[in-house]
Amino acid sequence: MQFEKIAQALKKKEGEQVRIRGWIHRKRSSGKIIFAVVRDSSGLMQIIVEKNKVDEEEFKAAKKALIESSLEVEGIIHEDERAPGGRELHVTSIRIVGFAEDFPITENQSVEFLLDNRHLWLRSQRLTNIMKLKAQTLRAIRAWFDANDFYEVTPSVITMNAAEGGATVFSFDYFGQEAYLSQTAQMYLEAFMPSLERVWSLTPSFRAEKSRTRKHLIEYSHLEAEEAWLHNEENMQVQEELVSHVCQHVAHECSEQLEALGRNPDDLRMIEPPFKRITYRKALELLQQKGFDLAWGDDFGTPHERALMEEEEKPVFITKFPAESKAFYMKLSPDDPRTVECSDMLAPEGYGEIIGGSEREEDINSMIERLKKDGANVKNYEWYFDLRRYGSVPHSGFGLGIERLVCWLGKIDHIRDATPFPRLLRRAYP
RNA sequence: GCCGUCGUAGCUUAGUGGUGGAGCACCCGGCUGUUAACCGGGCGGUCGCCGGUUCGAAUCCGGCCGACGGCGCCA
């Protein structure tokens, strides 16, 4: 007889015989009866092992098996109100595949202990739900790009470009030369423009900033896209369609996980284009009206983002930031050279910026001027300027933080839970 | 980088100057319907590290290490 997934076994009728395999999630026993909740990747099911219904050695082994022992069982489905989920398995034969030692994670856990035991905590219902949500998020993203004629490409994460405006990089010895871990694949994506036109990539990005917040990871999953012949308004349309598609997909495919995490799937079902656009100038006025002491050129911090999103249920774009606060490659606005053609997408509920995007500057001199202002070594960017020298076209792109998106979708309060092995300040183990 | 909180058994914690206590986990015994099962017993401590004050330090002082929360930076 074939093994079935627990989710399927739970749909069987009274009296049907099934075989399942998995891990002991919870266990209680009295002298002659053992109740265990068994877990597999599809769900949980209670099994009952009674002394006089199975082989004596099998019963002894079942008694000895601690939480997280792996097992295979065969038995009969019974409907019973007392069982979690309404159905349980009356075991006729049981085999312990791997006896577990004392499982270190018990009912009381501190954040520190759980992070030290992340490889084991990954088995928890909470992280399982989050990992399923993240997998479906990525599936939705891939499906959307496929359906919209984007090519997925694979840029390197080892680079000689110290890159992106001031953000700190990890450097290392590359056979005698200094090299860096990439903070963005953007410039490489731009190189695909004349051949593939619409490209996207999912790569790890690294930020060596000593950030201590619930929305920063040292290493994160960076989704980036770049489109030829697009201005920033159309770039924003791509972003809002992509994000809306993801919301619809996970609301449909992960409603169980979302609810377990405290997110009502209806919150995501109502996310549809278009998203509101507010210029930096307008946002500044709104914040000043709300009593914030801000002047032109000041960047928005967490309290400002929260204030701007207070009454919003859908994401919002903040556009046209002052040029001096943004990267050298963002196109200066034709109608106002003090600003650039960029947009930040802010998620509702204080989750903050999930996407940063812009139209790319095509004027080499303007880029050189701005790079020099930042004290960058212009020579390193010669290859990038080549992209403008040989048939440049208007183009735009954006970068999305997968873990930040997942945090918002799943109502997760700390970004470390949106990634299996979080790299944080002073933590890269396990 | 800045501000704040904390470090006692495998885990969670009580203990503010006089021989460190509990709950959970684990082990032994009991129990044929448990839901964080229950009942009885047992095992388990360089009180983060180094130095100082004191007759005496988990407790007071100094330094170091580590963790967590928040801000800034960003996705």
Short mmCIF file of C-alpha atoms (C1' of nucleotides) in Angstrom, two decimals:
data_model
loop_
_atom_site.label_atom_id
_atom_site.label_comp_id
_atom_site.label_asym_id
_atom_site.label_seq_id
_atom_site.Cartn_x
_atom_site.Cartn_y
_atom_site.Cartn_z
CA MET A 1 0.00 0.00 0.00
CA GLN A 2 1.18 3.50 -0.86
CA PHE A 3 1.96 6.10 1.76
CA GLU A 4 -0.39 9.04 1.69
CA LYS A 5 0.09 12.61 2.72
CA ILE A 6 -1.66 13.49 5.96
CA ALA A 7 -3.79 16.10 4.20
CA GLN A 8 -5.21 13.33 1.98
CA ALA A 9 -5.57 10.85 4.85
CA LEU A 10 -7.68 13.41 6.72
CA LYS A 11 -10.20 13.31 3.89
CA LYS A 12 -10.69 9.54 4.07
CA LYS A 13 -13.89 7.98 5.33
CA GLU A 14 -14.52 6.09 8.57
CA GLY A 15 -13.01 2.61 8.43
CA GLU A 16 -10.62 3.18 5.51
CA GLN A 17 -7.14 1.80 5.83
CA VAL A 18 -4.18 4.18 5.23
CA ARG A 19 -0.41 4.36 5.63
CA ILE A 20 1.27 7.60 6.61
CA ARG A 21 4.79 8.62 7.57
CA GLY A 22 6.17 11.64 9.31
CA TRP A 23 7.47 12.97 12.61
CA ILE A 24 6.05 12.94 16.13
CA HIS A 25 4.85 16.48 16.77
CA ARG A 26 3.23 15.93 20.21
CA LYS A 27 2.86 12.84 22.32
CA ARG A 28 0.87 11.81 25.39
CA SER A 29 0.58 8.37 26.85
CA SER A 30 -0.95 6.41 29.66
CA GLY A 31 -0.24 2.78 30.50
CA LYS A 32 -1.82 1.04 27.57
CA ILE A 33 -2.64 3.79 25.07
CA ILE A 34 -0.50 6.33 23.28
CA PHE A 35 -1.75 9.48 21.59
CA ALA A 36 0.64 11.08 19.18
CA VAL A 37 0.18 13.92 16.75
CA VAL A 38 2.12 13.12 13.59
CA ARG A 39 3.36 15.80 11.24
CA ASP A 40 4.31 15.71 7.58
CA SER A 41 4.74 18.50 5.05
CA SER A 42 1.00 18.57 4.41
CA GLY A 43 -0.41 18.70 7.93
CA LEU A 44 -1.03 17.10 11.31
CA MET A 45 -2.97 14.02 12.36
CA GLN A 46 -3.51 12.30 15.67
CA ILE A 47 -2.68 8.61 15.82
CA ILE A 48 -3.73 6.16 18.55
CA VAL A 49 -1.54 3.22 19.47
CA GLU A 50 -3.22 0.73 21.81
CA LYS A 51 -1.28 -1.99 23.57
CA ASN A 52 -3.47 -4.90 22.57
CA LYS A 53 -3.88 -3.77 18.95
CA VAL A 54 -0.25 -3.82 17.84
CA ASP A 55 2.76 -6.09 18.18
CA GLU A 56 4.29 -5.96 21.67
CA GLU A 57 7.73 -4.83 20.44
CA GLU A 58 6.12 -2.15 18.29
CA PHE A 59 4.21 -0.83 21.29
CA LYS A 60 7.40 -0.70 23.38
CA ALA A 61 9.19 1.18 20.60
CA ALA A 62 6.30 3.63 20.27
CA LYS A 63 6.39 4.22 24.02
CA LYS A 64 10.12 4.96 23.88
CA ALA A 65 9.97 7.26 20.86
CA LEU A 66 10.43 10.90 21.83
CA ILE A 67 9.08 13.98 20.11
CA GLU A 68 10.50 14.42 16.56
CA SER A 69 11.14 10.71 16.09
CA SER A 70 10.27 9.73 12.54
CA LEU A 71 7.87 6.89 11.89
CA GLU A 72 5.71 4.95 9.46
CA VAL A 73 2.29 3.75 10.52
CA GLU A 74 -0.61 1.85 9.07
CA GLY A 75 -4.09 2.01 10.53
CA ILE A 76 -7.80 2.62 10.24
CA ILE A 77 -9.40 6.05 9.95
CA HIS A 78 -11.90 6.92 12.68
CA GLU A 79 -14.04 9.98 12.96
CA ASP A 80 -13.96 11.26 16.52
CA GLU A 81 -14.84 14.67 17.92
CA ARG A 82 -12.10 14.37 20.51
CA ALA A 83 -9.38 14.25 17.86
CA PRO A 84 -7.82 17.47 16.61
CA GLY A 85 -9.22 17.87 13.14
CA GLY A 86 -12.10 15.46 13.78
CA ARG A 87 -10.35 12.37 12.36
CA GLU A 88 -7.65 10.13 13.76
CA LEU A 89 -5.77 6.98 12.85
CA HIS A 90 -6.12 3.78 14.90
CA VAL A 91 -2.77 2.17 14.37
CA THR A 92 -2.47 -1.49 13.44
CA SER A 93 1.27 -1.40 12.83
CA ILE A 94 3.99 1.11 13.60
CA ARG A 95 7.66 1.36 12.75
CA ILE A 96 9.97 3.95 14.27
CA VAL A 97 12.35 4.97 11.49
CA GLY A 98 14.62 7.28 13.50
CA PHE A 99 14.51 7.63 17.28
CA ALA A 100 14.96 11.25 18.29
CA GLU A 101 17.11 12.35 21.20
CA ASP A 102 15.60 14.87 23.67
CA PHE A 103 14.36 17.66 21.46
CA PRO A 104 15.88 20.90 22.78
CA ILE A 105 12.91 23.09 21.92
CA THR A 106 10.16 22.77 24.50
CA GLU A 107 7.26 24.94 25.46
CA ASN A 108 9.21 27.94 26.74
CA GLN A 109 11.48 29.58 24.24
CA SER A 110 13.44 32.78 24.08
CA VAL A 111 14.20 34.51 20.79
CA GLU A 112 17.89 33.90 21.30
CA PHE A 113 17.47 30.17 21.91
CA LEU A 114 15.21 29.76 18.90
CA LEU A 115 17.70 31.55 16.67
CA ASP A 116 20.52 29.33 17.99
CA ASN A 117 18.35 26.33 17.11
CA ARG A 118 16.97 27.68 13.89
CA HIS A 119 17.69 24.43 12.06
CA LEU A 120 15.27 22.71 14.45
CA TRP A 121 12.81 25.59 14.88
CA LEU A 122 12.25 25.40 11.13
CA ARG A 123 9.97 22.44 11.93
CA SER A 124 7.56 24.65 13.89
CA GLN A 125 4.09 25.30 12.56
CA ARG A 126 4.81 29.02 12.40
CA LEU A 127 7.95 28.79 10.28
CA THR A 128 6.41 26.04 8.16
CA ASN A 129 3.49 28.36 7.37
CA ILE A 130 5.84 31.21 6.54
CA MET A 131 8.05 29.08 4.28
CA LYS A 132 4.99 27.85 2.41
CA LEU A 133 3.82 31.45 2.00
CA LYS A 134 7.25 32.50 0.75
CA ALA A 135 7.40 29.62 -1.74
CA GLN A 136 3.99 30.58 -3.12
CA THR A 137 5.04 34.22 -3.29
CA LEU A 138 8.03 33.26 -5.43
CA ARG A 139 5.88 30.98 -7.56
CA ALA A 140 3.45 33.84 -8.20
CA ILE A 141 6.27 36.21 -9.12
CA ARG A 142 7.78 33.74 -11.58
CA ALA A 143 4.37 33.06 -13.11
CA TRP A 144 3.69 36.76 -13.56
CA PHE A 145 7.02 37.44 -15.25
CA ASP A 146 6.55 34.40 -17.50
CA ALA A 147 3.13 35.63 -18.51
CA ASN A 148 4.47 39.10 -19.29
CA ASP A 149 7.39 38.22 -21.56
CA PHE A 150 10.23 38.79 -19.15
CA TYR A 151 13.37 36.67 -19.29
CA GLU A 152 14.85 35.42 -16.05
CA VAL A 153 18.60 35.99 -15.99
CA THR A 154 21.39 35.03 -13.60
CA PRO A 155 23.78 37.91 -12.81
CA SER A 156 26.78 37.30 -10.57
CA VAL A 157 26.82 38.28 -6.93
CA ILE A 158 30.60 38.77 -6.98
CA THR A 159 31.42 42.21 -8.28
CA MET A 160 34.12 44.83 -8.56
CA ASN A 161 31.60 47.65 -8.39
CA ALA A 162 31.41 48.99 -4.87
CA ALA A 163 28.03 50.27 -6.08
CA GLU A 164 24.90 51.85 -4.74
CA GLY A 165 25.13 55.25 -3.11
CA GLY A 166 27.10 54.92 0.08
CA ALA A 167 25.60 51.67 1.38
CA THR A 168 28.33 49.58 2.95
CA VAL A 169 29.64 46.53 1.17
CA PHE A 170 31.29 43.28 2.20
CA SER A 171 34.71 43.07 0.60
CA PHE A 172 36.95 40.06 0.21
CA ASP A 173 40.14 38.95 -1.47
CA TYR A 174 39.52 37.77 -5.01
CA PHE A 175 42.86 36.20 -5.93
CA GLY A 176 44.73 39.33 -4.99
CA GLN A 177 42.15 41.90 -5.99
CA GLU A 178 39.50 43.46 -3.79
CA ALA A 179 36.03 42.29 -4.71
CA TYR A 180 32.60 42.76 -3.16
CA LEU A 181 29.40 40.89 -2.49
CA SER A 182 26.70 42.44 -4.61
CA GLN A 183 24.16 44.86 -3.19
CA THR A 184 22.19 44.96 -6.39
CA ALA A 185 22.16 43.28 -9.77
CA GLN A 186 20.67 46.35 -11.41
CA MET A 187 23.60 47.48 -13.53
CA TYR A 188 24.09 43.94 -14.82
CA LEU A 189 20.40 43.74 -15.69
CA GLU A 190 20.74 46.94 -17.69
CA ALA A 191 23.36 45.19 -19.81
CA PHE A 192 20.68 42.79 -21.05
CA MET A 193 18.55 45.61 -22.39
CA PRO A 194 19.69 45.51 -26.04
CA SER A 195 19.30 41.73 -26.27
CA LEU A 196 16.41 40.63 -24.03
CA GLU A 197 14.62 43.97 -23.38
CA ARG A 198 12.64 42.77 -20.37
CA VAL A 199 14.59 40.86 -17.71
CA TRP A 200 14.35 39.93 -14.08
CA SER A 201 16.51 38.14 -11.55
CA LEU A 202 16.34 36.83 -8.01
CA THR A 203 19.69 36.98 -6.24
CA PRO A 204 20.96 37.36 -2.71
CA SER A 205 21.98 40.93 -1.93
CA PHE A 206 24.29 41.86 0.90
CA ARG A 207 24.35 44.98 3.04
CA ALA A 208 27.16 45.37 5.55
CA GLU A 209 25.22 47.99 7.46
CA LYS A 210 25.01 47.61 11.19
CA SER A 211 21.27 47.76 11.11
CA ARG A 212 19.33 46.67 14.16
CA THR A 213 15.74 46.79 13.06
CA ARG A 214 12.90 44.46 12.30
CA LYS A 215 13.07 45.24 8.59
CA HIS A 216 16.74 44.76 7.74
CA LEU A 217 18.65 41.62 6.90
CA ILE A 218 22.36 41.47 6.13
CA GLU A 219 21.60 38.99 3.33
CA TYR A 220 18.22 39.10 1.63
CA SER A 221 16.45 37.84 -1.47
CA HIS A 222 16.50 40.64 -3.97
CA LEU A 223 14.07 40.56 -6.84
CA GLU A 224 15.03 42.99 -9.59
CA ALA A 225 13.57 43.75 -12.98
CA GLU A 226 14.63 46.01 -15.81
CA GLU A 227 12.57 46.99 -18.84
CA ALA A 228 13.64 48.68 -22.06
CA TRP A 229 11.51 51.44 -23.61
CA LEU A 230 9.75 52.13 -20.31
CA HIS A 231 9.35 55.39 -18.45
CA ASN A 232 8.82 55.45 -14.73
CA GLU A 233 5.03 55.71 -14.89
CA GLU A 234 4.89 52.44 -16.85
CA ASN A 235 7.49 51.02 -14.48
CA MET A 236 5.09 51.68 -11.62
CA GLN A 237 2.32 49.92 -13.54
CA VAL A 238 4.50 46.83 -13.82
CA GLN A 239 5.15 46.95 -10.08
CA GLU A 240 1.54 47.37 -9.03
CA GLU A 241 0.40 44.60 -11.34
CA LEU A 242 3.09 42.25 -10.10
CA VAL A 243 2.37 42.94 -6.42
CA SER A 244 -1.38 42.65 -6.95
CA HIS A 245 -0.92 39.35 -8.73
CA VAL A 246 1.12 38.02 -5.81
CA CYS A 247 -1.58 39.13 -3.36
CA GLN A 248 -4.33 37.39 -5.35
CA HIS A 249 -2.27 34.25 -5.71
CA VAL A 250 -1.33 33.84 -2.04
CA ALA A 251 -4.83 34.79 -0.85
CA HIS A 252 -6.05 31.89 -2.96
CA GLU A 253 -3.28 29.33 -2.40
CA CYS A 254 -2.24 30.10 1.19
CA SER A 255 -5.44 31.11 2.95
CA GLU A 256 -4.85 28.49 5.65
CA GLN A 257 -1.30 29.67 6.30
CA LEU A 258 -2.29 33.34 6.19
CA GLU A 259 -5.03 32.82 8.73
CA ALA A 260 -2.72 30.88 11.02
CA LEU A 261 -0.31 33.82 10.82
CA GLY A 262 -3.03 36.31 11.69
CA ARG A 263 -3.60 37.76 8.21
CA ASN A 264 -7.12 37.84 6.83
CA PRO A 265 -6.81 36.77 3.16
CA ASP A 266 -9.50 39.34 2.30
CA ASP A 267 -6.97 42.07 3.16
CA LEU A 268 -4.93 40.79 0.21
CA ARG A 269 -7.85 40.03 -2.13
CA MET A 270 -8.63 43.75 -2.25
CA ILE A 271 -5.15 44.67 -3.47
CA GLU A 272 -5.62 45.62 -7.11
CA PRO A 273 -4.16 48.28 -9.42
CA PRO A 274 -3.94 51.19 -9.49
CA PHE A 275 -2.04 52.19 -6.36
CA LYS A 276 -2.07 55.79 -5.20
CA ARG A 277 0.87 57.97 -6.35
CA ILE A 278 2.06 60.85 -4.18
CA THR A 279 4.99 63.05 -5.08
CA TYR A 280 7.71 63.63 -2.54
CA ARG A 281 6.72 67.29 -2.56
CA LYS A 282 3.11 66.46 -1.69
CA ALA A 283 4.15 63.90 0.93
CA LEU A 284 6.39 66.50 2.52
CA GLU A 285 3.42 68.89 2.79
CA LEU A 286 1.21 66.17 4.28
CA LEU A 287 3.84 65.36 6.88
CA GLN A 288 4.36 69.03 7.71
CA GLN A 289 0.60 69.33 8.23
CA LYS A 290 0.77 66.36 10.56
CA GLY A 291 3.31 68.28 12.59
CA PHE A 292 6.59 66.76 11.45
CA ASP A 293 9.55 69.11 11.29
CA LEU A 294 10.84 68.31 7.81
CA ALA A 295 12.45 70.35 5.09
CA TRP A 296 13.01 69.78 1.36
CA GLY A 297 15.73 67.17 0.93
CA ASP A 298 15.09 65.34 4.20
CA ASP A 299 14.54 61.64 3.75
CA PHE A 300 11.52 59.92 5.26
CA GLY A 301 12.17 57.70 8.27
CA THR A 302 10.04 55.01 9.80
CA PRO A 303 7.69 57.38 11.71
CA HIS A 304 7.11 59.40 8.52
CA GLU A 305 6.32 56.31 6.47
CA ARG A 306 3.88 55.16 9.14
CA ALA A 307 2.17 58.54 9.19
CA LEU A 308 1.85 58.60 5.40
CA MET A 309 0.33 55.11 5.34
CA GLU A 310 -1.97 55.60 8.34
CA GLU A 311 -5.20 55.48 6.37
CA GLU A 312 -4.09 53.39 3.42
CA GLU A 313 -5.16 49.81 2.86
CA LYS A 314 -3.26 49.36 -0.39
CA PRO A 315 0.41 50.11 -1.15
CA VAL A 316 1.28 53.66 -2.18
CA PHE A 317 3.98 55.06 -4.46
CA ILE A 318 6.03 58.03 -3.30
CA THR A 319 7.53 59.59 -6.43
CA LYS A 320 10.04 62.21 -7.53
CA PHE A 321 12.45 62.35 -4.61
CA PRO A 322 15.10 65.08 -4.46
CA ALA A 323 18.03 64.09 -6.64
CA GLU A 324 20.60 64.56 -3.88
CA SER A 325 19.07 61.84 -1.73
CA LYS A 326 18.99 59.22 -4.48
CA ALA A 327 21.49 57.21 -6.50
CA PHE A 328 23.50 58.58 -9.43
CA TYR A 329 21.81 56.34 -12.01
CA MET A 330 18.30 57.74 -11.49
CA LYS A 331 17.07 59.97 -14.29
CA LEU A 332 16.70 63.66 -13.47
CA SER A 333 13.08 64.72 -13.99
CA PRO A 334 12.67 66.59 -17.29
CA ASP A 335 10.12 68.94 -15.68
CA ASP A 336 12.08 69.53 -12.46
CA PRO A 337 15.83 68.78 -12.38
CA ARG A 338 15.85 69.01 -8.58
CA THR A 339 14.01 65.66 -8.52
CA VAL A 340 14.51 62.25 -10.08
CA GLU A 341 12.11 59.89 -11.87
CA CYS A 342 11.83 57.39 -9.06
CA SER A 343 9.27 55.75 -6.86
CA ASP A 344 9.23 53.93 -3.55
CA MET A 345 6.37 51.53 -2.96
CA LEU A 346 5.31 51.61 0.67
CA ALA A 347 3.29 48.73 2.09
CA PRO A 348 0.36 49.40 4.43
CA GLU A 349 0.38 48.80 8.19
CA GLY A 350 3.81 50.27 8.78
CA TYR A 351 5.68 47.61 6.80
CA GLY A 352 7.48 50.37 4.96
CA GLU A 353 9.30 50.33 1.66
CA ILE A 354 9.03 47.08 -0.26
CA ILE A 355 10.09 48.35 -3.69
CA GLY A 356 12.46 51.04 -4.89
CA GLY A 357 12.34 51.81 -8.58
CA SER A 358 13.37 54.43 -11.08
CA GLU A 359 13.87 55.40 -14.67
CA ARG A 360 17.59 55.22 -15.45
CA GLU A 361 19.72 58.21 -16.36
CA GLU A 362 20.99 58.16 -19.93
CA ASP A 363 23.25 61.21 -19.77
CA ILE A 364 26.78 60.08 -18.94
CA ASN A 365 27.97 63.52 -17.84
CA SER A 366 25.13 63.90 -15.40
CA MET A 367 26.02 60.52 -13.87
CA ILE A 368 29.73 61.40 -13.66
CA GLU A 369 28.91 64.66 -11.95
CA ARG A 370 26.76 62.94 -9.35
CA LEU A 371 29.25 60.11 -8.80
CA LYS A 372 31.98 62.67 -8.15
CA LYS A 373 29.79 64.40 -5.60
CA ASP A 374 29.58 61.08 -3.73
CA GLY A 375 33.36 60.68 -3.96
CA ALA A 376 33.11 57.53 -6.08
CA ASN A 377 35.80 56.31 -8.44
CA VAL A 378 34.31 57.08 -11.84
CA LYS A 379 36.71 54.70 -13.60
CA ASN A 380 34.91 51.67 -12.17
CA TYR A 381 31.80 52.65 -14.06
CA GLU A 382 33.27 52.76 -17.56
CA TRP A 383 31.60 49.50 -18.54
CA TYR A 384 28.29 50.89 -17.32
CA PHE A 385 28.72 54.05 -19.38
CA ASP A 386 29.33 51.83 -22.41
CA LEU A 387 25.72 50.72 -22.11
CA ARG A 388 24.77 54.33 -22.86
CA ARG A 389 27.36 54.77 -25.60
CA TYR A 390 26.09 51.95 -27.80
CA GLY A 391 22.45 52.50 -28.54
CA SER A 392 20.89 53.63 -25.30
CA VAL A 393 17.12 53.66 -24.94
CA PRO A 394 14.81 54.91 -22.19
CA HIS A 395 14.53 52.20 -19.57
CA SER A 396 13.38 51.68 -16.02
CA GLY A 397 13.52 49.06 -13.34
CA PHE A 398 12.99 48.25 -9.72
CA GLY A 399 14.14 46.15 -6.82
CA LEU A 400 11.86 44.34 -4.41
CA GLY A 401 12.80 42.89 -1.04
CA ILE A 402 11.21 39.45 -0.98
CA GLU A 403 11.38 39.12 2.80
CA ARG A 404 9.77 42.53 3.30
CA LEU A 405 6.98 41.58 0.93
CA VAL A 406 6.48 38.30 2.77
CA CYS A 407 6.40 40.15 6.11
CA TRP A 408 3.57 42.31 4.92
CA LEU A 409 1.66 39.45 3.28
CA GLY A 410 1.93 37.25 6.35
CA LYS A 411 1.64 39.99 8.98
CA ILE A 412 5.05 38.95 10.31
CA ASP A 413 6.46 41.31 12.90
CA HIS A 414 10.17 40.69 12.30
CA ILE A 415 11.98 40.15 9.00
CA ARG A 416 14.17 37.41 10.48
CA ASP A 417 11.12 35.13 10.39
CA ALA A 418 10.67 35.66 6.65
CA THR A 419 13.92 33.86 5.90
CA PRO A 420 15.03 30.40 7.05
CA PHE A 421 18.53 31.22 8.25
CA PRO A 422 18.57 34.95 8.99
CA ARG A 423 21.88 36.77 8.71
CA LEU A 424 21.74 39.53 11.29
CA LEU A 425 24.19 41.80 13.02
CA ARG A 426 26.50 39.32 14.80
CA ARG A 427 24.59 36.23 13.70
CA ALA A 428 25.41 33.96 10.81
CA TYR A 429 24.91 30.65 12.67
CA PRO A 430 23.42 28.13 12.05
"C1'" G B 1 27.08 54.28 14.83
"C1'" C B 2 23.50 55.99 18.85
"C1'" C B 3 19.84 55.01 22.99
"C1'" G B 4 17.76 51.27 26.20
"C1'" U B 5 17.04 46.30 28.58
"C1'" C B 6 19.13 41.78 29.94
"C1'" G B 7 22.70 37.30 31.03
"C1'" U B 8 21.00 31.95 37.37
"C1'" A B 9 20.00 23.83 35.53
"C1'" G B 10 19.08 21.55 28.44
"C1'" C B 11 14.75 25.45 28.34
"C1'" U B 12 11.70 29.37 31.11
"C1'" U B 13 12.49 31.81 35.52
"C1'" A B 14 12.37 33.27 41.52
"C1'" G B 15 16.11 34.96 44.49
"C1'" U B 16 19.02 43.08 46.23
"C1'" G B 17 25.08 40.97 51.15
"C1'" G B 18 24.68 35.30 55.17
"C1'" U B 19 25.05 27.33 52.69
"C1'" G B 20 20.74 28.85 45.18
"C1'" G B 21 14.38 27.48 44.80
"C1'" A B 22 10.52 26.26 41.18
"C1'" G B 23 7.99 24.83 36.43
"C1'" C B 24 9.00 22.34 31.74
"C1'" A B 25 12.17 18.62 29.27
"C1'" C B 26 14.61 13.87 30.39
"C1'" C B 27 14.83 8.99 33.48
"C1'" C B 28 11.92 5.41 36.91
"C1'" G B 29 6.93 3.96 38.68
"C1'" G B 30 1.26 4.42 38.04
"C1'" C B 31 -2.90 5.19 34.77
"C1'" U B 32 -7.27 2.37 28.21
"C1'" G B 33 -9.45 9.00 25.44
"C1'" U B 34 -5.15 12.36 25.82
"C1'" U B 35 -5.56 17.83 23.84
"C1'" A B 36 0.66 22.27 26.93
"C1'" A B 37 -2.57 15.07 29.74
"C1'" C B 38 -2.32 13.86 34.96
"C1'" C B 39 -0.17 11.70 39.88
"C1'" G B 40 4.44 10.10 42.81
"C1'" G B 41 9.81 9.87 42.80
"C1'" G B 42 14.74 10.94 40.57
"C1'" C B 43 18.77 13.30 37.63
"C1'" G B 44 20.39 18.15 36.71
"C1'" G B 45 23.97 24.78 38.87
"C1'" U B 46 32.18 27.33 37.76
"C1'" C B 47 24.71 32.14 39.07
"C1'" G B 48 28.28 34.93 31.12
"C1'" C B 49 33.95 35.94 31.79
"C1'" C B 50 37.99 38.67 34.41
"C1'" G B 51 39.24 41.75 38.36
"C1'" G B 52 37.86 44.67 42.81
"C1'" U B 53 35.14 45.91 47.66
"C1'" U B 54 33.75 42.79 52.01
"C1'" C B 55 34.64 38.36 57.53
"C1'" G B 56 31.28 36.75 53.55
"C1'" A B 57 29.18 38.37 46.58
"C1'" A B 58 24.24 35.45 42.03
"C1'" U B 59 23.41 40.12 44.77
"C1'" C B 60 27.72 46.04 45.35
"C1'" C B 61 31.74 48.45 41.90
"C1'" G B 62 34.89 48.40 37.21
"C1'" G B 63 36.16 46.20 32.58
"C1'" C B 64 35.16 42.65 28.78
"C1'" C B 65 31.98 39.25 25.99
"C1'" G B 66 27.21 37.93 24.29
"C1'" A B 67 21.90 38.56 23.41
"C1'" C B 68 17.39 41.28 22.68
"C1'" G B 69 14.36 45.94 21.70
"C1'" G B 70 14.32 50.80 19.21
"C1'" C B 71 16.52 54.83 15.92
"C1'" G B 72 19.50 55.97 11.60
"C1'" C B 73 20.85 53.67 6.76
"C1'" C B 74 18.00 50.89 2.99
"C1'" A B 75 14.81 46.51 -0.16
#
